[in-house]
Amino acid sequence: MDPVFEQLYEKYHHDLFNFLFYMVRNREQAEDLVQEVYVRVLRSYKRFKGQCSEKTWLLSIARHVAIDFFRKQKRRRQWARSAEWSEEQIGADEPVPEEMAIQNEEIQLMYRCLARCTVDQRLVLVLRFIQSLSIAETAESLGWTESKVKTTQHRALKALKQYMEEEAKQEGWRCEKAQLE
Amino acid sequence: MKKLNWNERCIEHGLEQLPVIKDRRTKEEVYVRLVRAQRRARWKRRWLKVVASAAVLASAVYVGPHFIVPTRSDKNEASSSPVQTLEADGASSHPKAMMAASEPVNAVVIALPDERIGQVVPVVVPLPGRFAPNERLSAALGELARSPLREASAWLDGVKMAPAAGDGRVWVVRVLASHRVFAAGHEEQRLFFDAVMETVRQMGGQSIRFFTGEEEGLDLPVLGRLKTAKINQQKRMYYQNRSSSFGYPVLIPAPGSARSFSEALKQMKKSTIHGLEPAIPPGVEVDSVDVDARHATVRLHLSARPSAEEAASMAEAVLLTAKEFGLLDVTFESSGLSTLGPYPLGKPIHVPAGPNAALLATGP
């Protein structure tokens, strides 16, 4: 086994997987993408000069891999619209992972609403609050300025709050309706 | 009732509470897949280099003479040359062979990518004997490899298609991990995928499970990762394309919304798909269609007499469309004609085993 892989795996594998999972929301796709991250990392490992921490370097590569994935998905959707097979035929409904299914309703609602955020917003929320990176580390991973991270984070939290309130209201409305009936 | 309002701090706290999703694979499993992915990536890079150098070489060969020979006269010559028209005329001569489904022929329809028109062209390939279902495709590809269509059929080398256990609705498609499609451009990948889908459809499949080597899924950059795909079950109507690289006008199926054969014939008079023309010429109208069990009678009204070539093409398109609707034969009737190309009027004509049979003999 490649010693570089072994070392990276021990230190960062679960963080990488977790990051990619929250970005793509599908276990199998996250598995494929983490593979792609390792391929790119091992190819350029010798060129890594340590200007930033290893973890932020890995996460910046993972971010590129995730963005490439979303681009492909977008092309695929455009193509599916014009071709003779439809989007849902190629698997659009992502199952909720077991780890999430056992959480309380509020956490599950948050997970669902996270999917409605833009890719940039999701990147910031995942890195800042799920990966617990600082503003500076997040900026390094994303190749952004710190002020851009702050602005995106502010907008992302606001958007997530709005989505959660919308969905909760909708579900609450349903509860009342059910009682009336 | 649930809580309806959150402040930013609550949201931040909630995000921090989201569970850690762990990779369930072992380190060894991840490593094995990594090695495989690295091999694939290396192969892809090598291929891209080869393709890039070939492209540079080809453009040098093409551009080179233009630096020496004055280009203006070349351009004038090309635009005023009668060769283009002659070529177009030559290409329109229609091969009129058709293989009837009722004949005791053992045949497979294989869809071949045609990059020039950006469509896949299904071609019926007679098999030289009886084969097990999982061997029929490779036998047909063997036949194509000896035909003038070998270049187009080479895209399906290294692809195995066989029905999964059961009623034959689910097919398994295995693509070699070293297949050239993984290093191909987006358009080539799209055509390859369409060719696989249409080939399976022609063999009666309704959905496909993809494998790359032994690993489940097909990872094409144009599509992303795909494990299964369902084939659109809409009935196809046949249209004509005159610009195929195979050298002759070809019949191409396109899904339509028609619910009956007679509705399909009405829709076939128009085409909304780029590059596909109606095979029923403008001077021919479908007067009426009678369907009795699995036999149909089509009465045509002619305001202009179609050429023998147009008539043959129309008859074949109608017969192939009839096959899509489960019909066994079609009787054509018209007061102004005695034949439609090689097909007699007033007698039932069996639906063909598949389209574009003559391409095998003539080729590009």
XYZ file of C-alpha atoms in Angstrom:
545
model
C 0.000 0.000 0.000
C 1.236 3.463 -0.918
C 2.585 5.031 2.334
C 1.326 8.493 1.297
C -2.170 7.090 0.844
C -1.953 5.296 4.173
C -0.936 8.434 5.994
C -3.589 10.603 4.320
C -6.241 7.962 4.912
C -5.511 7.704 8.622
C -5.541 11.450 9.114
C -8.220 12.767 6.810
C -10.302 10.068 5.173
C -13.379 10.481 7.338
C -13.296 14.270 7.066
C -12.989 14.048 3.302
C -15.799 11.551 3.001
C -18.025 13.537 5.337
C -17.384 16.744 3.374
C -18.140 15.081 0.034
C -21.200 13.335 1.419
C -22.750 16.599 2.626
C -21.989 18.152 -0.747
C -23.466 15.414 -2.957
C -25.863 13.790 -0.423
C -25.327 10.309 -1.782
C -23.086 7.694 -0.181
C -22.086 5.943 -3.390
C -21.304 9.146 -5.202
C -19.283 10.329 -2.228
C -17.329 7.046 -2.397
C -16.569 7.625 -6.071
C -15.590 11.228 -5.502
C -13.290 10.479 -2.577
C -11.490 8.078 -4.931
C -11.084 10.865 -7.458
C -9.715 13.145 -4.727
C -7.040 10.563 -3.848
C -6.085 10.152 -7.509
C -5.573 13.914 -7.842
C -3.848 14.229 -4.465
C -1.379 11.415 -5.133
C -0.629 12.843 -8.570
C 0.303 16.228 -7.147
C 1.516 15.298 -3.676
C 5.159 15.959 -4.557
C 4.254 19.475 -5.644
C 2.575 20.273 -2.314
C 4.911 22.728 -0.610
C 3.043 23.207 2.617
C 1.925 26.814 2.042
C -1.310 25.826 3.744
C -2.249 22.954 6.027
C -2.549 19.500 4.494
C -6.218 19.366 5.444
C -7.172 22.614 3.710
C -5.173 21.501 0.642
C -7.080 18.207 0.552
C -10.386 19.970 1.047
C -9.625 22.422 -1.749
C -9.050 19.454 -4.083
C -12.244 17.827 -2.800
C -14.094 21.066 -3.501
C -12.876 21.033 -7.137
C -13.919 17.398 -7.479
C -17.369 18.200 -6.090
C -17.781 21.185 -8.416
C -16.780 19.030 -11.417
C -19.408 16.547 -10.294
C -22.111 19.226 -10.190
C -21.119 20.437 -13.656
C -21.489 16.910 -15.003
C -24.840 16.591 -13.288
C -25.969 19.830 -14.893
C -24.888 18.678 -18.364
C -26.598 15.379 -17.720
C -29.838 17.118 -16.767
C -29.676 19.293 -19.884
C -29.052 16.236 -21.981
C -31.742 14.163 -20.284
C -34.242 16.896 -21.100
C -33.455 16.612 -24.800
C -32.793 12.880 -24.978
C -35.270 10.096 -24.670
C -34.684 9.118 -21.059
C -35.759 11.230 -18.179
C -33.823 12.531 -15.209
C -35.659 10.481 -12.629
C -34.800 7.378 -14.595
C -31.176 7.882 -13.795
C -31.762 8.120 -10.068
C -32.630 11.484 -8.567
C -34.086 10.540 -5.180
C -31.242 10.215 -2.727
C -31.899 8.022 0.286
C -31.451 9.580 3.716
C -28.486 7.930 5.445
C -29.119 5.877 8.579
C -27.052 8.267 10.638
C -29.516 11.016 9.704
C -32.675 8.953 10.054
C -32.071 8.527 13.798
C -31.653 12.261 14.426
C -34.380 14.525 15.795
C -36.831 16.204 13.420
C -35.093 19.560 13.539
C -31.770 18.100 12.401
C -33.494 16.148 9.647
C -35.270 19.304 8.525
C -31.955 21.139 8.453
C -30.383 18.365 6.371
C -33.251 18.533 3.878
C -33.086 22.307 3.651
C -29.321 22.283 3.191
C -29.989 20.779 -0.240
C -31.841 23.959 -1.258
C -28.805 26.156 -0.613
C -26.534 27.056 -3.535
C -23.294 25.116 -3.992
C -21.220 28.041 -2.681
C -23.453 28.426 0.361
C -23.307 24.710 1.039
C -19.505 24.699 0.685
C -19.185 27.416 3.305
C -21.697 25.873 5.728
C -20.139 22.420 5.478
C -16.581 23.668 5.891
C -17.372 26.123 8.659
C -19.825 24.201 10.802
C -19.527 20.523 9.883
C -15.777 20.452 9.275
C -15.227 23.140 11.950
C -12.749 25.154 9.878
C -12.006 28.760 10.819
C -12.870 31.630 8.469
C -9.210 31.777 7.391
C -8.993 28.016 6.754
C -12.274 28.073 4.823
C -11.009 30.959 2.704
C -7.815 28.982 2.022
C -9.712 25.841 1.043
C -12.034 27.713 -1.268
C -9.421 30.089 -2.648
C -11.611 33.023 -1.604
C -10.972 36.114 0.486
C -12.032 36.019 4.121
C -14.631 38.708 3.504
C -16.212 36.624 0.739
C -16.428 33.692 3.140
C -18.076 35.913 5.767
C -20.601 37.344 3.312
C -21.453 33.914 1.859
C -21.771 32.445 5.352
C -24.140 35.229 6.398
C -26.298 34.740 3.301
C -26.195 30.962 3.652
C -27.392 31.030 7.262
C -30.154 33.449 6.319
C -31.229 31.279 3.379
C -31.150 28.097 5.459
C -33.224 29.757 8.174
C -35.781 30.858 5.609
C -36.000 27.395 4.014
C -36.398 25.749 7.407
C -39.140 28.169 8.419
C -40.944 27.644 5.119
C -40.833 23.871 5.412
C -41.744 23.833 9.089
C -44.708 26.106 8.401
C -45.821 23.863 5.605
C -45.576 20.764 7.787
C -47.325 22.505 10.661
C -50.095 23.553 8.317
C -50.444 19.942 7.278
C -50.707 18.839 10.942
C -53.513 21.316 11.622
C -55.323 20.279 8.481
C -55.066 16.612 9.471
C -56.560 17.375 12.889
C -59.463 19.264 11.337
C -60.234 16.357 9.056
C -46.295 21.726 16.701
C -42.793 22.265 15.540
C -40.692 25.295 16.284
C -41.152 27.839 13.511
C -38.465 30.412 14.181
C -34.742 30.070 14.557
C -32.046 32.640 15.099
C -28.645 32.444 13.422
C -27.002 30.982 16.512
C -29.574 28.145 16.603
C -28.872 27.376 12.976
C -25.105 27.350 13.553
C -25.593 25.087 16.552
C -27.871 22.800 14.537
C -25.306 22.544 11.752
C -22.684 21.527 14.293
C -25.046 18.777 15.463
C -25.376 17.192 12.010
C -24.071 13.623 12.308
C -20.729 12.542 10.893
C -21.355 10.264 7.914
C -18.609 7.676 7.774
C -17.306 5.698 4.845
C -18.240 2.085 5.544
C -15.445 0.642 3.438
C -12.199 -0.572 4.911
C -8.887 1.079 4.120
C -7.980 -1.905 1.928
C -11.186 -1.655 -0.064
C -10.651 2.054 -0.622
C -7.074 1.376 -1.730
C -8.082 -1.327 -4.222
C -10.577 1.031 -5.816
C -8.029 3.815 -5.784
C -5.497 1.704 -7.677
C -8.161 0.880 -10.250
C -9.131 4.544 -10.568
C -5.461 5.531 -10.944
C -5.007 2.986 -13.733
C -8.074 4.337 -15.501
C -6.902 7.933 -15.099
C -3.414 7.076 -16.430
C -4.904 5.323 -19.430
C -7.175 8.268 -20.094
C -4.269 10.744 -19.940
C -2.224 8.622 -22.324
C -5.105 8.455 -24.742
C -5.705 12.190 -24.586
C -2.040 12.774 -25.386
C -2.243 10.459 -28.392
C -5.441 12.110 -29.601
C -4.006 15.608 -29.075
C -0.821 14.807 -31.015
C -2.866 13.184 -33.776
C -5.028 16.304 -33.951
C -1.958 18.550 -34.142
C -0.481 16.348 -36.874
C -3.733 16.291 -38.804
C -4.145 20.053 -38.614
C -0.515 20.498 -39.713
C -1.173 18.267 -42.712
C -4.342 20.191 -43.490
C -3.041 23.692 -42.875
C 0.432 23.079 -44.304
C -0.455 23.153 -48.005
C -2.599 26.245 -47.487
C 0.547 28.198 -46.667
C 2.077 27.166 -49.989
C -0.880 27.102 -52.404
C -2.951 30.293 -52.701
C -6.217 29.581 -50.913
C -8.518 31.973 -52.765
C -8.575 29.956 -55.984
C -9.161 26.749 -53.959
C -12.174 28.289 -52.285
C -13.626 29.555 -55.547
C -13.163 26.159 -57.078
C -14.861 24.439 -54.184
C -17.869 26.721 -54.229
C -18.409 26.496 -57.965
C -17.506 22.836 -58.302
C -20.246 20.534 -59.580
C -18.681 17.679 -57.593
C -20.724 18.490 -54.467
C -23.989 18.238 -56.352
C -22.863 15.083 -58.041
C -21.894 13.597 -54.709
C -25.276 14.467 -53.279
C -26.963 12.875 -56.275
C -24.790 9.828 -55.942
C -25.571 9.520 -52.253
C -29.274 9.605 -52.912
C -29.324 6.375 -54.922
C -31.220 4.111 -52.565
C -30.245 0.513 -51.868
C -33.464 -1.446 -51.882
C -32.778 -4.601 -49.969
C -35.025 -5.410 -47.023
C -35.066 -8.435 -44.790
C -38.582 -9.526 -43.882
C -39.199 -10.510 -40.269
C -41.280 -13.497 -41.314
C -38.488 -15.037 -43.374
C -36.659 -17.691 -41.402
C -33.793 -15.303 -40.769
C -31.789 -15.138 -37.663
C -30.804 -11.489 -37.312
C -29.815 -8.847 -34.787
C -30.322 -5.103 -35.104
C -27.284 -3.128 -34.029
C -27.315 0.648 -33.744
C -24.162 2.262 -35.078
C -22.989 5.771 -34.219
C -22.808 8.122 -37.178
C -20.787 11.126 -36.103
C -21.516 13.106 -39.262
C -25.238 13.307 -38.567
C -25.007 13.009 -34.779
C -27.480 10.097 -34.760
C -27.308 6.362 -34.314
C -28.300 4.271 -37.315
C -29.819 0.842 -36.629
C -28.697 -1.829 -39.080
C -30.085 -5.340 -39.295
C -27.320 -7.951 -39.348
C -28.108 -11.527 -40.424
C -26.436 -14.150 -38.252
C -24.679 -17.117 -39.822
C -26.299 -19.680 -37.508
C -28.094 -20.190 -34.202
C -26.566 -18.532 -31.150
C -27.364 -18.338 -27.448
C -28.896 -14.949 -26.441
C -25.644 -13.789 -24.843
C -23.645 -14.690 -27.967
C -25.878 -13.082 -30.571
C -24.415 -9.615 -30.225
C -20.803 -10.750 -30.536
C -21.735 -12.914 -33.543
C -23.387 -9.899 -35.178
C -20.390 -7.696 -34.373
C -18.180 -10.362 -35.961
C -20.271 -10.059 -39.122
C -20.038 -6.266 -39.027
C -16.268 -6.444 -38.570
C -16.083 -8.130 -41.983
C -18.386 -5.568 -43.591
C -17.863 -2.001 -44.827
C -19.410 -0.835 -41.531
C -16.511 -2.154 -39.434
C -15.281 1.305 -38.478
C -18.607 2.369 -36.963
C -19.168 -1.012 -35.342
C -15.708 -0.873 -33.715
C -17.290 1.401 -31.081
C -19.110 -1.642 -29.751
C -15.991 -3.832 -29.553
C -15.358 -4.651 -25.918
C -19.058 -4.233 -25.061
C -21.091 -7.227 -23.957
C -24.870 -7.005 -23.940
C -26.966 -9.869 -22.639
C -30.358 -10.280 -21.047
C -30.268 -10.640 -17.266
C -31.994 -13.716 -15.884
C -35.757 -13.301 -16.142
C -38.093 -12.186 -18.865
C -35.487 -10.376 -20.969
C -36.676 -6.904 -20.042
C -33.562 -6.116 -18.023
C -30.282 -6.247 -19.886
C -26.766 -6.189 -18.553
C -24.238 -4.161 -20.497
C -20.568 -4.679 -19.678
C -17.999 -2.266 -21.033
C -14.289 -3.065 -20.801
C -12.494 -0.705 -18.417
C -10.011 0.004 -21.218
C -12.724 0.826 -23.781
C -11.941 3.785 -26.052
C -15.187 5.523 -25.084
C -13.692 6.564 -21.725
C -11.158 8.713 -23.532
C -13.567 9.917 -26.226
C -15.100 13.355 -26.662
C -18.552 14.247 -25.364
C -20.305 13.817 -28.699
C -18.725 10.388 -29.237
C -19.697 9.353 -25.719
C -23.280 10.473 -26.294
C -23.467 8.528 -29.549
C -21.927 5.458 -27.924
C -24.508 5.592 -25.135
C -27.382 6.102 -27.609
C -26.061 3.186 -29.699
C -26.089 0.885 -26.667
C -29.597 2.029 -25.651
C -31.011 1.576 -29.157
C -29.326 -1.812 -29.664
C -30.812 -3.109 -26.404
C -34.197 -1.628 -27.302
C -34.152 -3.348 -30.674
C -33.450 -6.628 -28.849
C -36.490 -6.140 -26.612
C -34.786 -4.763 -23.501
C -36.570 -2.179 -21.378
C -33.880 -1.257 -18.882
C -30.139 -1.621 -18.611
C -27.719 -2.291 -15.777
C -24.254 -1.032 -16.602
C -20.927 -2.523 -15.572
C -17.421 -1.361 -16.287
C -15.358 -4.521 -16.143
C -16.616 -6.201 -12.974
C -17.536 -2.952 -11.261
C -21.140 -1.796 -11.365
C -21.764 1.474 -13.187
C -20.593 3.331 -16.243
C -18.642 6.508 -15.656
C -18.723 8.658 -18.762
C -17.635 12.283 -18.327
C -20.613 13.428 -20.410
C -23.077 11.605 -18.182
C -21.425 11.197 -14.840
C -21.810 7.856 -13.140
C -24.710 5.776 -14.350
C -25.766 2.436 -12.934
C -29.086 1.853 -14.597
C -31.074 3.434 -17.373
C -34.613 2.846 -18.521
C -35.412 2.817 -22.196
C -38.200 5.082 -23.330
C -41.042 2.744 -24.273
C -42.733 5.139 -26.681
C -43.278 3.582 -30.106
C -40.777 4.723 -32.698
C -41.585 6.218 -36.068
C -39.089 6.005 -38.880
C -37.678 9.028 -40.645
C -35.062 9.511 -43.286
C -31.632 11.100 -43.109
C -29.876 11.795 -46.376
C -26.534 12.961 -44.976
C -25.366 9.776 -43.293
C -21.675 8.974 -43.482
C -22.710 5.460 -44.530
C -23.123 6.758 -48.060
C -26.874 6.258 -48.521
C -30.035 7.773 -47.103
C -30.774 5.875 -43.897
C -33.948 5.236 -41.913
C -33.741 6.338 -38.299
C -36.329 5.669 -35.579
C -37.507 8.487 -33.343
C -39.861 8.159 -30.373
C -43.260 9.734 -30.900
C -46.461 10.256 -28.990
C -48.691 8.297 -31.414
C -50.951 5.771 -29.713
C -51.918 3.909 -32.857
C -50.370 2.989 -36.181
C -52.698 5.319 -38.097
C -51.841 8.215 -35.780
C -48.152 7.414 -36.287
C -48.519 7.629 -40.078
C -50.115 11.068 -39.691
C -47.245 12.202 -37.459
C -44.670 10.793 -39.871
C -45.635 13.438 -42.412
C -43.839 16.014 -40.260
C -40.507 15.942 -38.491
C -39.449 18.178 -35.652
C -36.089 16.495 -35.143
C -33.072 18.187 -36.646
C -31.639 16.240 -39.587
C -34.587 13.860 -39.910
C -36.950 14.269 -42.842
C -40.323 12.615 -43.266
C -39.938 9.444 -45.321
C -43.421 10.033 -46.756
C -42.807 12.541 -49.582
C -44.882 15.756 -49.864
C -46.925 14.527 -52.846
C -48.183 11.464 -50.957
C -51.025 11.553 -48.442
C -52.200 8.686 -46.274
C -55.898 8.461 -47.146
C -56.897 5.797 -44.652
C -55.468 3.081 -42.475
C -57.363 -0.091 -41.579
C -55.947 -2.353 -38.920
C -57.400 -5.834 -38.631
C -55.768 -7.808 -35.806
C -52.087 -7.723 -36.784
C -52.591 -6.793 -40.443
C -52.883 -3.284 -41.811
C -54.034 -1.799 -45.085
C -52.724 1.642 -45.971
C -54.437 3.573 -48.767
C -52.339 6.294 -50.328
C -53.446 9.302 -52.313
C -50.900 10.689 -54.740
C -50.898 14.280 -55.889
C -47.381 13.873 -57.285
C -45.726 10.659 -58.355
C -42.803 9.789 -56.045
C -39.576 8.470 -57.554
C -38.928 4.728 -57.182
C -36.339 5.546 -54.551
C -38.703 7.786 -52.550
C -41.463 5.192 -52.808
C -39.181 2.397 -51.555
C -37.955 4.483 -48.673
C -41.517 5.437 -47.717
C -42.691 1.801 -47.859
C -39.804 0.669 -45.647
C -40.398 3.459 -43.114
C -44.099 2.560 -42.935
C -43.318 -1.166 -42.569
C -40.760 -0.552 -39.821
C -43.190 1.710 -37.985
C -45.867 -0.977 -38.363
C -43.471 -3.421 -36.706
C -43.124 -1.046 -33.748
C -46.904 -1.285 -33.298
C -46.784 -5.083 -33.316
C -48.183 -5.551 -36.821
C -47.137 -8.481 -39.019
C -47.785 -7.103 -42.498
C -49.020 -4.084 -44.403
C -50.933 -3.958 -47.696
C -50.435 -0.754 -49.658
C -53.167 0.453 -51.987
C -53.145 3.370 -54.407
C -55.019 4.107 -57.592
C -52.133 5.810 -59.359
C -49.375 3.207 -58.851
C -48.737 -0.503 -59.236
C -45.596 -0.700 -57.105
C -43.808 1.279 -54.399
C -40.238 0.834 -55.585
C -39.707 -2.935 -55.340
C -42.852 -3.503 -53.235
C -46.063 -4.538 -54.983
C -49.347 -2.825 -54.212
C -52.396 -4.811 -53.192
C -50.428 -7.662 -51.593
C -49.482 -7.986 -47.916
C -45.829 -7.155 -47.309
C -44.247 -8.625 -44.203
C -42.677 -6.178 -41.756
C -38.886 -6.286 -41.911
C -36.562 -7.811 -39.310
C -34.830 -4.457 -39.076
C -33.826 -1.345 -40.964
C -31.045 -0.409 -43.343
C -30.137 -3.967 -44.382
C -28.592 -2.806 -47.634
C -25.888 -0.834 -45.819
C -24.153 -4.096 -44.981
C -23.590 -4.855 -48.629
C -22.875 -1.313 -49.757
C -21.401 0.435 -46.709
C -19.804 3.876 -46.519
